[in-house]
Coordinates of C-alpha atoms in Angstrom, one line a residue:
Chain H
M60 CA 68.3 -22.7 47.8
I61 CA 65.3 -23.3 50.0
R62 CA 67.4 -25.9 52.0
S63 CA 70.2 -23.4 52.3
L64 CA 68.0 -20.7 53.6
S65 CA 66.5 -23.2 56.1
A66 CA 69.9 -24.1 57.3
L67 CA 70.8 -20.5 57.7
M68 CA 67.7 -19.8 59.7
L69 CA 68.4 -22.8 61.9
L70 CA 71.9 -21.5 62.6
L71 CA 70.8 -18.0 63.3
G72 CA 67.9 -19.2 65.4
A73 CA 70.3 -21.3 67.5
F74 CA 72.6 -18.3 67.9
L75 CA 69.8 -16.0 68.9
S76 CA 68.3 -18.4 71.3
Q77 CA 71.7 -18.7 72.9
T78 CA 72.1 -15.0 73.3
G79 CA 68.4 -14.7 74.3
Q80 CA 69.1 -17.2 77.1
A81 CA 72.0 -15.1 78.3
R82 CA 69.8 -12.0 78.4
A83 CA 67.1 -13.9 80.2
D84 CA 69.6 -15.0 82.8
D85 CA 70.6 -11.5 83.5
G86 CA 67.4 -10.8 85.3
A87 CA 66.9 -14.3 86.6
G88 CA 68.1 -13.6 90.1
T89 CA 71.2 -14.1 92.1
D90 CA 71.7 -17.7 91.2
S91 CA 73.1 -17.1 87.8
G92 CA 76.3 -15.8 86.3
G93 CA 78.7 -17.8 88.5
F94 CA 79.8 -17.9 92.1
W95 CA 81.9 -14.7 92.0
V96 CA 79.1 -12.8 90.3
S97 CA 76.4 -14.0 92.6
E98 CA 78.5 -13.1 95.7
E99 CA 79.0 -9.6 94.3
R100 CA 75.3 -9.2 93.6
H101 CA 74.6 -10.4 97.2
N102 CA 77.1 -7.8 98.5
N103 CA 75.9 -5.0 96.3
P104 CA 72.3 -5.8 95.4
S105 CA 71.7 -2.3 93.9
S106 CA 74.3 -2.8 91.2
S107 CA 72.6 -5.9 89.8
V108 CA 69.2 -4.1 89.5
S109 CA 70.0 -0.7 88.3
G110 CA 73.1 -1.5 86.4
Q111 CA 74.6 1.8 87.5
A112 CA 74.9 2.3 91.2
D113 CA 74.5 6.0 92.1
H114 CA 77.2 5.9 94.7
V115 CA 79.3 3.0 95.8
T116 CA 81.6 3.5 98.7
T117 CA 84.4 1.2 99.2
E118 CA 87.0 1.0 101.8
G119 CA 89.3 4.0 101.2
T120 CA 87.8 4.4 97.8
S121 CA 84.8 6.5 96.9
I122 CA 83.2 6.1 93.6
S123 CA 80.8 8.5 92.0
A124 CA 79.0 7.0 89.1
D125 CA 76.4 9.6 88.3
A126 CA 78.8 12.3 87.4
V127 CA 82.5 12.4 86.7
E128 CA 83.7 14.9 89.2
V129 CA 87.2 14.9 90.3
P130 CA 86.9 13.8 93.9
S131 CA 88.7 15.5 96.8
C132 CA 91.1 12.9 98.1
V133 CA 92.7 13.0 101.5
G134 CA 95.7 11.3 103.0
G135 CA 97.9 11.6 100.0
A136 CA 95.4 9.7 97.8
H137 CA 95.2 10.6 94.1
A138 CA 92.0 11.4 92.2
V139 CA 91.5 9.0 89.3
T140 CA 88.9 9.9 86.7
L141 CA 87.6 7.8 83.8
A142 CA 85.3 10.1 81.9
Q143 CA 84.0 7.6 79.3
L144 CA 83.3 5.0 82.1
D145 CA 81.7 7.6 84.4
L146 CA 84.0 6.6 87.1
A147 CA 86.0 8.6 89.6
Y148 CA 87.7 7.4 92.7
C149 CA 90.5 8.1 95.1
M150 CA 93.6 5.9 94.7
P151 CA 95.3 5.5 98.0
A152 CA 98.9 6.7 98.1
E153 CA 101.5 4.0 97.9
P154 CA 103.5 3.4 101.1
S155 CA 106.6 4.6 99.2
E156 CA 104.8 7.9 98.6
A157 CA 103.8 8.4 102.2
K158 CA 106.1 10.7 104.1
P159 CA 107.3 9.0 107.2
A160 CA 106.6 10.6 110.4
P161 CA 109.7 12.6 111.5
I162 CA 111.8 11.1 114.3
T163 CA 112.1 13.8 116.9
P164 CA 115.2 14.5 119.1
A165 CA 112.9 13.9 122.1
Q166 CA 112.2 10.3 120.9
V167 CA 115.9 9.7 120.4
R168 CA 116.6 11.2 123.8
R169 CA 114.4 8.5 125.4
A170 CA 116.1 5.8 123.4
F171 CA 119.5 7.2 124.4
A172 CA 118.6 7.1 128.1
R173 CA 117.6 3.4 127.7
L174 CA 120.9 2.4 126.0
P175 CA 123.1 0.0 128.1
L176 CA 126.2 2.3 128.1
P177 CA 129.2 1.0 129.9
A178 CA 130.6 2.6 133.1
S179 CA 134.2 3.8 132.9
T180 CA 137.1 1.8 134.3
L181 CA 138.6 3.7 137.2
V182 CA 142.4 3.4 137.8
I183 CA 143.9 4.6 141.0
Q184 CA 147.6 5.1 141.7
P185 CA 149.2 4.0 143.9
P186 CA 147.7 0.6 143.0
D187 CA 146.4 -2.2 145.2
G188 CA 143.8 -0.1 147.1
L189 CA 146.3 1.6 149.3
T190 CA 147.4 5.3 149.4
L191 CA 148.7 7.8 151.8
V192 CA 147.0 10.8 153.4
N193 CA 148.1 14.2 152.2
F194 CA 149.4 12.6 149.1
D195 CA 148.6 13.2 145.4
T196 CA 146.6 10.1 144.7
N197 CA 146.3 9.8 141.0
F198 CA 142.9 9.0 139.2
Y199 CA 142.4 8.3 135.6
T200 CA 140.3 6.1 133.1
T201 CA 141.1 4.6 129.8
S202 CA 137.4 4.6 128.9
T203 CA 137.3 7.4 126.4
A204 CA 136.1 5.8 123.2
S205 CA 132.7 6.7 121.7
I206 CA 130.1 4.0 121.7
T207 CA 127.9 3.3 118.7
R208 CA 124.5 1.6 119.0
R209 CA 121.9 1.0 116.4
V210 CA 118.2 1.0 117.3
R211 CA 114.9 1.1 115.4
L212 CA 112.6 4.0 115.9
L213 CA 109.2 4.2 114.2
G214 CA 110.4 1.3 112.1
R215 CA 113.5 3.1 110.8
P216 CA 117.2 2.5 111.6
V217 CA 118.7 5.0 113.9
T218 CA 122.4 5.2 114.8
I219 CA 123.2 6.7 118.2
E220 CA 126.8 7.6 119.0
A221 CA 127.5 8.2 122.7
T222 CA 130.7 10.0 123.8
P223 CA 132.0 10.5 127.3
S224 CA 132.0 14.3 127.7
E225 CA 132.5 14.6 131.4
Y226 CA 133.9 12.6 134.2
D227 CA 132.6 13.0 137.7
W228 CA 135.2 11.8 140.2
Q229 CA 133.5 10.9 143.5
F230 CA 136.3 10.6 146.1
D231 CA 133.9 9.5 148.9
D232 CA 135.4 11.9 151.5
G233 CA 132.8 14.6 150.7
D234 CA 134.8 15.9 147.8
S235 CA 134.2 15.5 144.1
L236 CA 135.6 16.8 140.9
A237 CA 134.1 17.2 137.4
T238 CA 136.5 17.2 134.4
D239 CA 136.2 16.9 130.7
E240 CA 139.5 15.0 130.6
P241 CA 139.9 11.4 131.6
G242 CA 143.1 11.9 133.7
A243 CA 146.4 10.3 132.9
P244 CA 148.7 7.6 134.3
Y245 CA 151.7 8.6 136.4
P246 CA 153.8 10.7 135.9
D247 CA 151.3 12.9 134.0
L248 CA 149.2 13.8 137.0
T249 CA 146.1 15.7 135.8
V250 CA 143.4 14.4 138.2
T251 CA 144.6 13.9 141.7
H252 CA 143.1 14.0 145.2
N253 CA 144.5 14.3 148.6
Y254 CA 142.8 12.4 151.3
L255 CA 143.3 14.4 154.5
R256 CA 142.3 11.7 156.9
K257 CA 143.2 8.1 157.1
G258 CA 140.4 5.7 156.5
T259 CA 138.7 3.5 154.0
Y260 CA 137.0 5.1 151.1
A261 CA 134.9 4.0 148.1
P262 CA 135.8 6.4 145.3
R263 CA 134.0 5.9 142.0
L264 CA 134.0 7.5 138.6
D265 CA 130.7 8.5 137.0
T266 CA 130.7 9.0 133.2
V267 CA 128.5 11.6 131.6
Y268 CA 127.7 10.7 128.0
S269 CA 126.7 13.2 125.3
G270 CA 125.1 11.8 122.1
R271 CA 124.3 12.4 118.5
F272 CA 122.1 10.4 116.1
R273 CA 121.3 10.0 112.5
V274 CA 118.4 8.3 110.7
G275 CA 119.6 5.9 108.1
N276 CA 122.5 7.7 106.3
G277 CA 121.1 11.1 107.1
A278 CA 122.9 14.0 108.8
W279 CA 124.1 13.7 112.3
Q280 CA 122.0 15.6 114.9
Q281 CA 122.8 16.4 118.5
I282 CA 120.8 14.6 121.1
P283 CA 119.6 17.0 123.8
G284 CA 120.7 16.3 127.3
T285 CA 123.1 13.8 128.7
V286 CA 123.1 10.3 130.3
T287 CA 125.2 9.6 133.4
I288 CA 126.4 6.1 134.1
A289 CA 127.6 5.6 137.7
G290 CA 130.8 3.6 138.0
A291 CA 131.5 0.8 140.5
P292 CA 133.1 2.0 143.8
Q293 CA 136.6 0.8 144.5
R294 CA 138.0 0.1 147.9
L295 CA 140.8 2.5 148.8
R296 CA 142.5 2.7 152.2
A297 CA 144.4 5.9 153.1
I298 CA 147.0 5.5 155.7
E299 CA 149.4 7.8 157.4
A300 CA 153.1 7.5 156.7
Q301 CA 155.4 7.3 159.7
P302 CA 159.1 8.2 159.5
K303 CA 161.1 5.2 160.5
L304 CA 164.8 4.8 160.5
V305 CA 166.1 1.5 159.1
A306 CA 169.5 -0.1 159.1
P307 CA 172.3 0.8 158.8
Y308 CA 171.2 3.6 161.1
G309 CA 168.7 1.8 163.2
P310 CA 169.2 -0.6 166.0
Chain M
M211 CA 91.8 -18.8 72.2
R212 CA 88.7 -17.7 73.9
R213 CA 85.3 -17.7 72.4
T214 CA 83.3 -14.6 72.9
P215 CA 79.8 -13.7 71.8
A216 CA 81.3 -11.7 69.0
T217 CA 83.3 -14.7 67.7
R218 CA 80.3 -16.9 68.1
L219 CA 78.3 -14.6 65.8
G220 CA 81.2 -14.7 63.4
T221 CA 81.4 -18.4 63.5
A222 CA 77.6 -18.7 63.0
L223 CA 77.7 -16.3 60.0
A224 CA 80.8 -18.0 58.6
G225 CA 79.0 -21.3 58.9
A226 CA 76.0 -20.0 57.2
A227 CA 78.1 -18.5 54.4
L228 CA 79.8 -21.8 54.0
L229 CA 76.5 -23.6 53.7
L230 CA 75.4 -21.1 51.0
A231 CA 78.7 -21.3 49.2
G232 CA 78.7 -25.1 49.3
C233 CA 75.3 -25.3 47.5
A234 CA 74.8 -24.9 43.9
D235 CA 71.8 -23.0 42.6
D236 CA 70.1 -26.3 42.0
G237 CA 70.4 -27.2 45.6
E238 CA 73.0 -29.9 45.0
P239 CA 76.3 -29.9 46.9
R240 CA 79.1 -28.1 45.2
S241 CA 81.4 -30.5 43.5
D242 CA 84.4 -28.1 43.0
P243 CA 87.4 -30.3 43.8
T244 CA 89.5 -27.2 44.8
W245 CA 87.1 -26.1 47.4
S246 CA 87.5 -27.0 51.0
P247 CA 86.2 -25.6 54.2
T248 CA 88.5 -23.0 55.7
A249 CA 86.6 -22.4 58.9
V250 CA 86.7 -25.1 61.6
P251 CA 84.5 -25.1 64.6
E252 CA 86.2 -23.4 67.5
S253 CA 86.4 -25.0 70.9
P254 CA 87.3 -23.2 74.0
S255 CA 90.9 -23.7 75.0
T256 CA 90.1 -23.6 78.7
S257 CA 88.2 -26.7 79.7
P258 CA 87.1 -27.2 83.3
A259 CA 90.2 -29.4 83.7
D260 CA 92.3 -26.5 82.5
A261 CA 90.7 -24.1 85.0
A262 CA 92.3 -26.2 87.8
T263 CA 95.7 -25.4 86.5
K264 CA 97.2 -22.2 87.8
P265 CA 97.2 -19.7 85.0
A266 CA 100.5 -18.3 83.9
L267 CA 100.8 -14.6 83.4
P268 CA 100.9 -14.0 79.6
D269 CA 103.8 -11.9 78.3
A270 CA 101.2 -9.5 76.9
A271 CA 100.1 -8.6 80.4
T272 CA 103.5 -7.4 81.4
K273 CA 103.4 -4.2 79.5
A274 CA 102.1 -0.9 80.7
T275 CA 99.8 -0.4 77.6
K276 CA 96.1 -0.7 76.9
A277 CA 96.8 -4.1 75.3
G278 CA 98.7 -5.1 78.4
A279 CA 95.8 -4.1 80.6
E280 CA 93.4 -6.0 78.5
A281 CA 95.6 -9.1 78.6
F282 CA 95.9 -8.7 82.4
I283 CA 92.1 -8.4 82.8
Q284 CA 91.7 -11.7 80.9
Y285 CA 94.4 -13.2 83.1
Y286 CA 92.6 -11.9 86.2
W287 CA 89.4 -13.7 85.2
D288 CA 91.5 -16.8 84.5
L289 CA 92.7 -16.5 88.1
I290 CA 89.0 -16.3 89.3
N291 CA 88.2 -19.4 87.3
Y292 CA 91.2 -21.1 88.9
A293 CA 90.3 -19.9 92.4
E294 CA 86.7 -21.0 92.1
V295 CA 87.5 -24.6 91.2
T296 CA 90.6 -25.0 93.5
G297 CA 90.0 -22.6 96.4
D298 CA 93.5 -21.2 95.9
V299 CA 93.0 -17.4 96.1
K300 CA 96.6 -16.4 96.6
P301 CA 97.3 -15.4 93.0
L302 CA 94.1 -13.3 93.1
R303 CA 95.2 -11.6 96.3
R304 CA 98.6 -10.8 94.8
T305 CA 97.0 -9.1 91.8
S306 CA 94.2 -7.2 93.7
G307 CA 94.6 -3.8 95.3
S308 CA 94.0 -3.8 99.0
S309 CA 91.2 -1.3 98.6
C310 CA 89.5 -3.2 95.8
D311 CA 86.3 -4.2 97.6
G312 CA 84.9 -5.9 94.5
C313 CA 88.0 -8.1 94.4
N314 CA 88.1 -8.8 98.1
D315 CA 84.4 -9.7 98.4
G316 CA 84.9 -12.5 95.8
I317 CA 88.2 -13.6 97.3
R318 CA 86.7 -13.8 100.8
A319 CA 83.6 -15.7 99.5
I320 CA 85.7 -18.4 97.8
R321 CA 88.0 -18.7 100.7
K322 CA 85.1 -19.0 103.1
H323 CA 83.3 -21.6 100.9
Y324 CA 86.4 -23.8 100.8
R325 CA 87.1 -23.4 104.5
N326 CA 83.6 -24.6 105.2
G327 CA 84.3 -27.7 103.3
G328 CA 82.7 -26.7 100.1
H329 CA 83.9 -26.8 96.5
I330 CA 82.8 -25.5 93.1
M331 CA 82.6 -27.3 89.8
G332 CA 82.4 -25.7 86.4
G333 CA 81.1 -22.2 85.8
E334 CA 84.0 -21.0 83.7
Y335 CA 83.9 -17.2 82.9
R336 CA 84.7 -15.8 79.5
V337 CA 85.5 -12.2 79.2
T338 CA 84.8 -9.8 76.4
I339 CA 86.3 -6.4 76.7
K340 CA 83.9 -3.8 75.4
S341 CA 86.0 -0.6 75.9
T342 CA 89.1 0.6 77.7
E343 CA 90.2 4.1 78.7
H344 CA 93.3 5.7 80.0
A345 CA 92.5 7.4 83.4
K346 CA 93.5 10.8 84.4
V347 CA 95.4 10.6 87.7
E348 CA 95.8 13.7 89.7
D349 CA 99.3 14.6 90.8
N350 CA 100.7 11.2 89.8
A351 CA 102.2 9.6 86.8
A352 CA 100.6 6.3 87.5
V353 CA 99.2 4.4 84.6
V354 CA 95.5 3.5 85.3
I355 CA 93.3 2.0 82.7
G356 CA 89.6 1.5 83.0
A357 CA 87.7 -1.2 81.2
Q358 CA 84.1 -2.2 80.6
I359 CA 83.7 -5.9 80.2
T360 CA 81.1 -8.5 79.7
V361 CA 81.5 -11.8 81.5
S362 CA 79.6 -14.9 80.5
S363 CA 79.6 -17.9 82.6
A364 CA 78.8 -21.6 82.1
E365 CA 76.6 -23.6 84.4
Q366 CA 78.1 -24.2 87.8
S367 CA 77.6 -26.5 90.7
V368 CA 78.4 -25.0 94.1
I369 CA 78.7 -27.9 96.5
N370 CA 78.4 -26.8 100.1
G371 CA 80.2 -28.2 103.1
D372 CA 77.0 -30.0 104.2
G373 CA 76.8 -31.8 100.9
T374 CA 74.0 -29.8 99.4
T375 CA 74.4 -28.5 95.9
R376 CA 73.3 -25.3 94.4
M377 CA 73.2 -25.0 90.7
V378 CA 74.2 -21.6 89.3
K379 CA 72.7 -21.0 85.9
P380 CA 74.8 -19.7 83.0
G381 CA 74.6 -16.0 82.7
S382 CA 76.2 -12.8 81.6
S383 CA 77.3 -9.8 83.7
E384 CA 78.9 -6.5 83.0
W385 CA 81.7 -5.0 85.0
T386 CA 83.7 -1.9 85.3
L387 CA 87.3 -2.4 86.2
A388 CA 90.3 -0.1 86.8
V389 CA 93.7 -1.6 86.7
L390 CA 96.9 0.1 87.9
W391 CA 100.4 -0.4 86.5
N392 CA 102.4 -0.8 89.7
G393 CA 105.9 -0.3 88.3
D394 CA 106.3 -3.8 86.9
H395 CA 102.9 -5.4 87.1
W396 CA 99.2 -4.7 86.9
R397 CA 96.8 -4.9 89.7
V398 CA 93.0 -4.5 90.0
D399 CA 92.0 -1.4 92.0
I400 CA 88.3 -1.2 91.1
M401 CA 86.0 -4.1 90.2
R402 CA 82.4 -3.1 90.1
L403 CA 79.4 -5.1 88.9
T404 CA 77.3 -2.9 86.8
R405 CA 74.7 -5.3 85.4

């Protein structure tokens, strides 16, 4: 029995000396408890001395250890309180929670103005760059389709749809005409011009685009303002017609 | 299986009980042929060599429960063990909140030590969870669990890039942690050394 008790005492003594060693190490300085622990003690020396830091402030997270008061959190952060652990802090909002900044029509307007929209193709009849003075020269374009472009604004996908809404016909003789229709091929003469004097002209067609946009699959919204794309001038010679008798009546 | 101070005490007492049970009143060893020891000495499952193996997330740590949080905290300290002896801090980064300064301080220190040509041997941590608590989260259904833990560590050699060695004595420290269930996994948001 005496031997049994001795063995028990030895075992308990070994155990207690082990735990006693651990306690002694607690206050032994920074070079105990492992690399991770000693680094944390180095960074927050107060926590290793007092055991309970009065206030620890971390990046975006404030901790109050002396009283569990629900903190006032800003920027969408959520207050987290752990009463038994005497811990309260602000949990930053998840990116999915954060409301994205609204995309304004003005921002889209600037993106719209930078879009590489095409100029309209100008067709002139009669063809081959030759027409007559005092003659209904016909102008039209086949460029009537809407153009869709996708851009990213503030990191979000934005679809911009540009539609020709007005055509500015520049006849290069001091006259111009604005229409909302694209003209039509002969014989449906809807946009015509009479050159009153013979000469060489450089008519062109400017296209005025209106636009609308939507963010992702959201609702379409009108883009304020318009964008005008100047067309390439075409060479057109206006000549005078002269009556001339030909055989079998002529010489 | 991890050995904690609590289990050590249990082992010691069990051993003492066995010694008592194994002795007859006259001090002679018990000769009962049906008796055999049922308690065997425990040995830690994670040896220093094991610490160099990237820990796998246990199934228990994939549940948004207190038990899940406790398993995750154990796993997190396994990751610290792994990072200290290998320098690989990526798994720790993935399981630490960006605003967890207590996490990031340690991660940065390990990374810097290895970048400077140093390495670390030994010093395995063992975690005992003292208490856990469900947090109240304002205006949010997030699951946050706080825990008080005790971490004991073995002796450690911190070998610096210049070849000098710093011995880190075994010790015990206490921490407060808050872990957040982030939809399908846990992460550490608060890690504070309290003692």
